[in-house]
Amino acid sequence: MDKHTLDALLAARKTKRPVALVSDIASGAQAVVSADKIEGILVLDATAVAAARERLADDRSGRIEDANGRRLFVQVNNPPKRLIVVGAVHIAQPLVEMARIAGYAVAIVDPRGAFATRERFPGVTLSEDWPDDAVTALGLDTRTAVVTLTHDPKLDDPALATALRSDCFYIGALGSKRTHAARLERLRRQGFSDAELARIHGPVGLDLGATSPAEIAVSILAQIIQVLHRASEPAQRDAA
């Protein structure tokens, strides 16, 4: 690997930026491809760049070809997937378990100490700090999803505001359409534009007809996965 390509790859890892290392199988020449940049000595045509970025978005390493049939290998270098859940409520328990199975590192944030306990949430990061402070300390990047579940504006809104100021890939908030409309109005008064507020998935989750906590958790995780892989989104839940 040449120094320029190595430096680009190390810089991406340091800043937790998703990149794909593309190698010419025949020559060994390499390039680092991200969503907005190409670095390295390997020259790639538009077909190869598009295929590499598609694999990066899908989190799938593998072989591709350029427009001339040249064989290339794409090694995806994505930061770990993370889920930050604000509110150690009943829905959070199945959501945490399913998210961990799906490969997410999970953190639970709830300043109400009686809720966020090791007994209820073994093996995950727990924070009793105020949500905006906790979310900031945990750090948000393009591989992080944030979900608020408390139904309490004093807890949910600070976390949502922090998430909106970040580049996290998913923001979801539990509540009915009426609850969500009131939430948007509060955040609008804080200076967020309609375009920014459109990032919030509310009511949270895909419309699966879910009713139980476990079913709602399934709908939430399904929507997170859908957004991560940039699929077109069907209707969201009418209520939660």
GROMACS .gro file of C-alpha atoms in nm:
model
  240
    1MET     CA    1   0.000   0.000   0.000
    2ASP     CA    2   0.142   0.339  -0.098
    3LYS     CA    3   0.183   0.606   0.171
    4HIS     CA    4  -0.088   0.838   0.034
    5THR     CA    5  -0.349   0.561   0.039
    6LEU     CA    6  -0.238   0.443   0.384
    7ASP     CA    7  -0.258   0.797   0.524
    8ALA     CA    8  -0.609   0.839   0.380
    9LEU     CA    9  -0.723   0.509   0.532
   10LEU     CA   10  -0.575   0.587   0.874
   11ALA     CA   11  -0.727   0.936   0.873
   12ALA     CA   12  -1.070   0.790   0.796
   13ARG     CA   13  -1.042   0.541   1.080
   14LYS     CA   14  -0.930   0.812   1.322
   15THR     CA   15  -1.228   1.032   1.238
   16LYS     CA   16  -1.471   0.737   1.214
   17ARG     CA   17  -1.547   0.818   0.850
   18PRO     CA   18  -1.687   0.529   0.642
   19VAL     CA   19  -1.457   0.443   0.351
   20ALA     CA   20  -1.396   0.159   0.108
   21LEU     CA   21  -1.046   0.040   0.017
   22VAL     CA   22  -1.060  -0.054  -0.352
   23SER     CA   23  -0.781  -0.275  -0.487
   24ASP     CA   24  -0.698  -0.372  -0.845
   25ILE     CA   25  -0.675  -0.750  -0.819
   26ALA     CA   26  -0.420  -0.770  -1.102
   27SER     CA   27  -0.185  -0.482  -1.020
   28GLY     CA   28  -0.241  -0.432  -0.648
   29ALA     CA   29  -0.293  -0.056  -0.691
   30GLN     CA   30  -0.537   0.088  -0.439
   31ALA     CA   31  -0.766   0.382  -0.370
   32VAL     CA   32  -0.977   0.493  -0.076
   33VAL     CA   33  -1.336   0.578  -0.171
   34SER     CA   34  -1.576   0.767   0.055
   35ALA     CA   35  -1.915   0.925  -0.008
   36ASP     CA   36  -1.756   1.243  -0.139
   37LYS     CA   37  -1.390   1.172  -0.211
   38ILE     CA   38  -1.147   0.938  -0.390
   39GLU     CA   39  -0.784   0.917  -0.273
   40GLY     CA   40  -0.493   0.699  -0.382
   41ILE     CA   41  -0.300   0.599  -0.694
   42LEU     CA   42  -0.565   0.369  -0.841
   43VAL     CA   43  -0.769   0.545  -1.110
   44LEU     CA   44  -1.136   0.443  -1.100
   45ASP     CA   45  -1.407   0.508  -1.357
   46ALA     CA   46  -1.760   0.614  -1.267
   47THR     CA   47  -1.888   0.256  -1.280
   48ALA     CA   48  -1.633   0.136  -1.026
   49VAL     CA   49  -1.684   0.434  -0.796
   50ALA     CA   50  -2.061   0.386  -0.796
   51ALA     CA   51  -2.025   0.013  -0.724
   52ALA     CA   52  -1.776   0.078  -0.442
   53ARG     CA   53  -2.005   0.336  -0.283
   54GLU     CA   54  -2.300   0.100  -0.310
   55ARG     CA   55  -2.105  -0.167  -0.124
   56LEU     CA   56  -1.998   0.090   0.134
   57ALA     CA   57  -2.360   0.188   0.193
   58ASP     CA   58  -2.462  -0.178   0.216
   59ASP     CA   59  -2.167  -0.264   0.444
   60ARG     CA   60  -2.065  -0.544   0.204
   61SER     CA   61  -1.707  -0.616   0.100
   62GLY     CA   62  -1.662  -0.806  -0.226
   63ARG     CA   63  -1.560  -0.805  -0.592
   64ILE     CA   64  -1.675  -0.552  -0.849
   65GLU     CA   65  -1.582  -0.467  -1.208
   66ASP     CA   66  -1.537  -0.135  -1.382
   67ALA     CA   67  -1.686  -0.049  -1.722
   68ASN     CA   68  -1.400  -0.229  -1.900
   69GLY     CA   69  -1.430  -0.549  -1.699
   70ARG     CA   70  -1.128  -0.481  -1.479
   71ARG     CA   71  -1.165  -0.683  -1.160
   72LEU     CA   72  -1.149  -0.495  -0.832
   73PHE     CA   73  -1.195  -0.587  -0.468
   74VAL     CA   74  -1.378  -0.358  -0.226
   75GLN     CA   75  -1.292  -0.383   0.143
   76VAL     CA   76  -1.546  -0.188   0.347
   77ASN     CA   77  -1.408   0.001   0.646
   78ASN     CA   78  -1.708   0.122   0.841
   79PRO     CA   79  -1.704   0.241   1.203
   80PRO     CA   80  -1.906   0.020   1.440
   81LYS     CA   81  -2.283   0.061   1.427
   82ARG     CA   82  -2.418   0.219   1.744
   83LEU     CA   83  -2.762   0.276   1.893
   84ILE     CA   84  -2.824   0.530   2.168
   85VAL     CA   85  -3.158   0.483   2.342
   86VAL     CA   86  -3.291   0.765   2.560
   87GLY     CA   87  -3.534   0.618   2.810
   88ALA     CA   88  -3.490   0.288   2.992
   89VAL     CA   89  -3.857   0.201   2.943
   90HIS     CA   90  -4.026  -0.132   2.868
   91ILE     CA   91  -3.980  -0.099   2.491
   92ALA     CA   92  -3.608  -0.041   2.540
   93GLN     CA   93  -3.544  -0.390   2.675
   94PRO     CA   94  -3.639  -0.590   2.362
   95LEU     CA   95  -3.498  -0.314   2.140
   96VAL     CA   96  -3.159  -0.338   2.309
   97GLU     CA   97  -3.148  -0.716   2.279
   98MET     CA   98  -3.244  -0.720   1.912
   99ALA     CA   99  -3.008  -0.435   1.826
  100ARG     CA  100  -2.717  -0.620   1.984
  101ILE     CA  101  -2.800  -0.931   1.782
  102ALA     CA  102  -2.803  -0.711   1.470
  103GLY     CA  103  -2.449  -0.595   1.549
  104TYR     CA  104  -2.511  -0.262   1.721
  105ALA     CA  105  -2.318  -0.141   2.023
  106VAL     CA  106  -2.594  -0.005   2.249
  107ALA     CA  107  -2.600   0.270   2.509
  108ILE     CA  108  -2.895   0.348   2.737
  109VAL     CA  109  -2.940   0.703   2.866
  110ASP     CA  110  -3.179   0.776   3.152
  111PRO     CA  111  -3.114   1.013   3.444
  112ARG     CA  112  -3.375   0.824   3.645
  113GLY     CA  113  -3.141   0.579   3.815
  114ALA     CA  114  -3.411   0.330   3.908
  115PHE     CA  115  -3.478   0.261   3.539
  116ALA     CA  116  -3.133   0.219   3.384
  117THR     CA  117  -2.997  -0.070   3.590
  118ARG     CA  118  -2.753  -0.349   3.514
  119GLU     CA  119  -3.022  -0.600   3.604
  120ARG     CA  120  -3.254  -0.471   3.333
  121PHE     CA  121  -2.985  -0.393   3.076
  122PRO     CA  122  -2.687  -0.626   3.118
  123GLY     CA  123  -2.389  -0.582   2.891
  124VAL     CA  124  -2.468  -0.234   2.757
  125THR     CA  125  -2.334   0.112   2.830
  126LEU     CA  126  -2.550   0.295   3.086
  127SER     CA  127  -2.556   0.668   3.152
  128GLU     CA  128  -2.751   0.855   3.419
  129ASP     CA  129  -2.639   1.195   3.289
  130TRP     CA  130  -2.889   1.443   3.145
  131PRO     CA  131  -2.968   1.330   2.789
  132ASP     CA  132  -2.800   1.612   2.597
  133ASP     CA  133  -2.483   1.580   2.805
  134ALA     CA  134  -2.487   1.201   2.779
  135VAL     CA  135  -2.545   1.195   2.403
  136THR     CA  136  -2.269   1.451   2.350
  137ALA     CA  137  -2.027   1.253   2.566
  138LEU     CA  138  -2.108   0.929   2.385
  139GLY     CA  139  -2.040   1.099   2.052
  140LEU     CA  140  -2.250   1.094   1.737
  141ASP     CA  141  -2.131   0.998   1.391
  142THR     CA  142  -2.269   0.869   1.061
  143ARG     CA  143  -2.296   0.516   1.203
  144THR     CA  144  -2.499   0.616   1.509
  145ALA     CA  145  -2.878   0.597   1.555
  146VAL     CA  146  -3.058   0.787   1.832
  147VAL     CA  147  -3.402   0.685   1.960
  148THR     CA  148  -3.598   0.866   2.233
  149LEU     CA  149  -3.861   0.668   2.422
  150THR     CA  150  -3.948   0.855   2.743
  151HIS     CA  151  -4.254   1.056   2.630
  152ASP     CA  152  -4.110   1.330   2.855
  153PRO     CA  153  -4.012   1.649   2.668
  154LYS     CA  154  -3.764   1.738   2.943
  155LEU     CA  155  -3.568   1.424   2.857
  156ASP     CA  156  -3.644   1.363   2.490
  157ASP     CA  157  -3.612   1.716   2.352
  158PRO     CA  158  -3.253   1.785   2.466
  159ALA     CA  159  -3.139   1.456   2.315
  160LEU     CA  160  -3.323   1.525   1.989
  161ALA     CA  161  -3.176   1.875   1.965
  162THR     CA  162  -2.826   1.735   2.012
  163ALA     CA  163  -2.889   1.465   1.753
  164LEU     CA  164  -3.022   1.718   1.502
  165ARG     CA  165  -2.696   1.912   1.530
  166SER     CA  166  -2.497   1.599   1.448
  167ASP     CA  167  -2.455   1.379   1.142
  168CYS     CA  168  -2.603   1.066   1.300
  169PHE     CA  169  -2.780   0.861   1.035
  170TYR     CA  170  -3.108   0.804   1.220
  171ILE     CA  171  -3.321   0.995   1.471
  172GLY     CA  172  -3.646   0.845   1.601
  173ALA     CA  173  -3.893   0.954   1.867
  174LEU     CA  174  -4.172   0.755   2.028
  175GLY     CA  175  -4.519   0.910   2.041
  176SER     CA  176  -4.844   0.958   1.852
  177LYS     CA  177  -4.885   1.194   1.557
  178ARG     CA  178  -5.028   1.456   1.793
  179THR     CA  179  -4.737   1.413   2.033
  180HIS     CA  180  -4.491   1.440   1.747
  181ALA     CA  181  -4.654   1.756   1.611
  182ALA     CA  182  -4.619   1.922   1.952
  183ARG     CA  183  -4.259   1.801   1.971
  184LEU     CA  184  -4.177   1.953   1.633
  185GLU     CA  185  -4.328   2.284   1.737
  186ARG     CA  186  -4.112   2.295   2.051
  187LEU     CA  187  -3.800   2.221   1.849
  188ARG     CA  188  -3.901   2.473   1.585
  189ARG     CA  189  -3.908   2.738   1.858
  190GLN     CA  190  -3.548   2.642   1.934
  191GLY     CA  191  -3.454   2.749   1.583
  192PHE     CA  192  -3.462   2.423   1.388
  193SER     CA  193  -3.591   2.445   1.032
  194ASP     CA  194  -3.856   2.219   0.883
  195ALA     CA  195  -3.587   2.052   0.672
  196GLU     CA  196  -3.385   1.972   0.983
  197LEU     CA  197  -3.691   1.848   1.172
  198ALA     CA  198  -3.779   1.617   0.883
  199ARG     CA  199  -3.485   1.402   0.993
  200ILE     CA  200  -3.684   1.288   1.297
  201HIS     CA  201  -3.879   0.967   1.237
  202GLY     CA  202  -4.195   1.014   1.433
  203PRO     CA  203  -4.403   0.825   1.512
  204VAL     CA  204  -4.097   0.602   1.531
  205GLY     CA  205  -4.076   0.270   1.347
  206LEU     CA  206  -4.218   0.111   1.035
  207ASP     CA  207  -4.593   0.061   1.012
  208LEU     CA  208  -4.609  -0.310   1.095
  209GLY     CA  209  -4.927  -0.292   1.301
  210ALA     CA  210  -4.717  -0.346   1.613
  211THR     CA  211  -4.885  -0.328   1.954
  212SER     CA  212  -4.668  -0.503   2.214
  213PRO     CA  213  -4.335  -0.362   2.336
  214ALA     CA  214  -4.145  -0.635   2.152
  215GLU     CA  215  -4.334  -0.573   1.828
  216ILE     CA  216  -4.276  -0.198   1.852
  217ALA     CA  217  -3.908  -0.268   1.912
  218VAL     CA  218  -3.902  -0.479   1.594
  219SER     CA  219  -4.060  -0.194   1.397
  220ILE     CA  220  -3.803   0.053   1.531
  221LEU     CA  221  -3.504  -0.165   1.453
  222ALA     CA  222  -3.644  -0.246   1.108
  223GLN     CA  223  -3.667   0.124   1.028
  224ILE     CA  224  -3.314   0.188   1.156
  225ILE     CA  225  -3.180  -0.087   0.931
  226GLN     CA  226  -3.382   0.044   0.638
  227VAL     CA  227  -3.247   0.397   0.677
  228LEU     CA  228  -2.890   0.273   0.723
  229HIS     CA  229  -2.908   0.093   0.391
  230ARG     CA  230  -3.070   0.392   0.222
  231ALA     CA  231  -3.383   0.209   0.114
  232SER     CA  232  -3.696   0.404   0.029
  233GLU     CA  233  -3.917   0.429   0.334
  234PRO     CA  234  -4.277   0.309   0.345
  235ALA     CA  235  -4.527   0.456   0.585
  236GLN     CA  236  -4.426   0.498   0.946
  237ARG     CA  237  -4.629   0.393   1.244
  238ASP     CA  238  -4.938   0.604   1.306
  239ALA     CA  239  -4.889   0.582   1.679
  240ALA     CA  240  -4.672   0.432   1.946
   0.00000   0.00000   0.00000
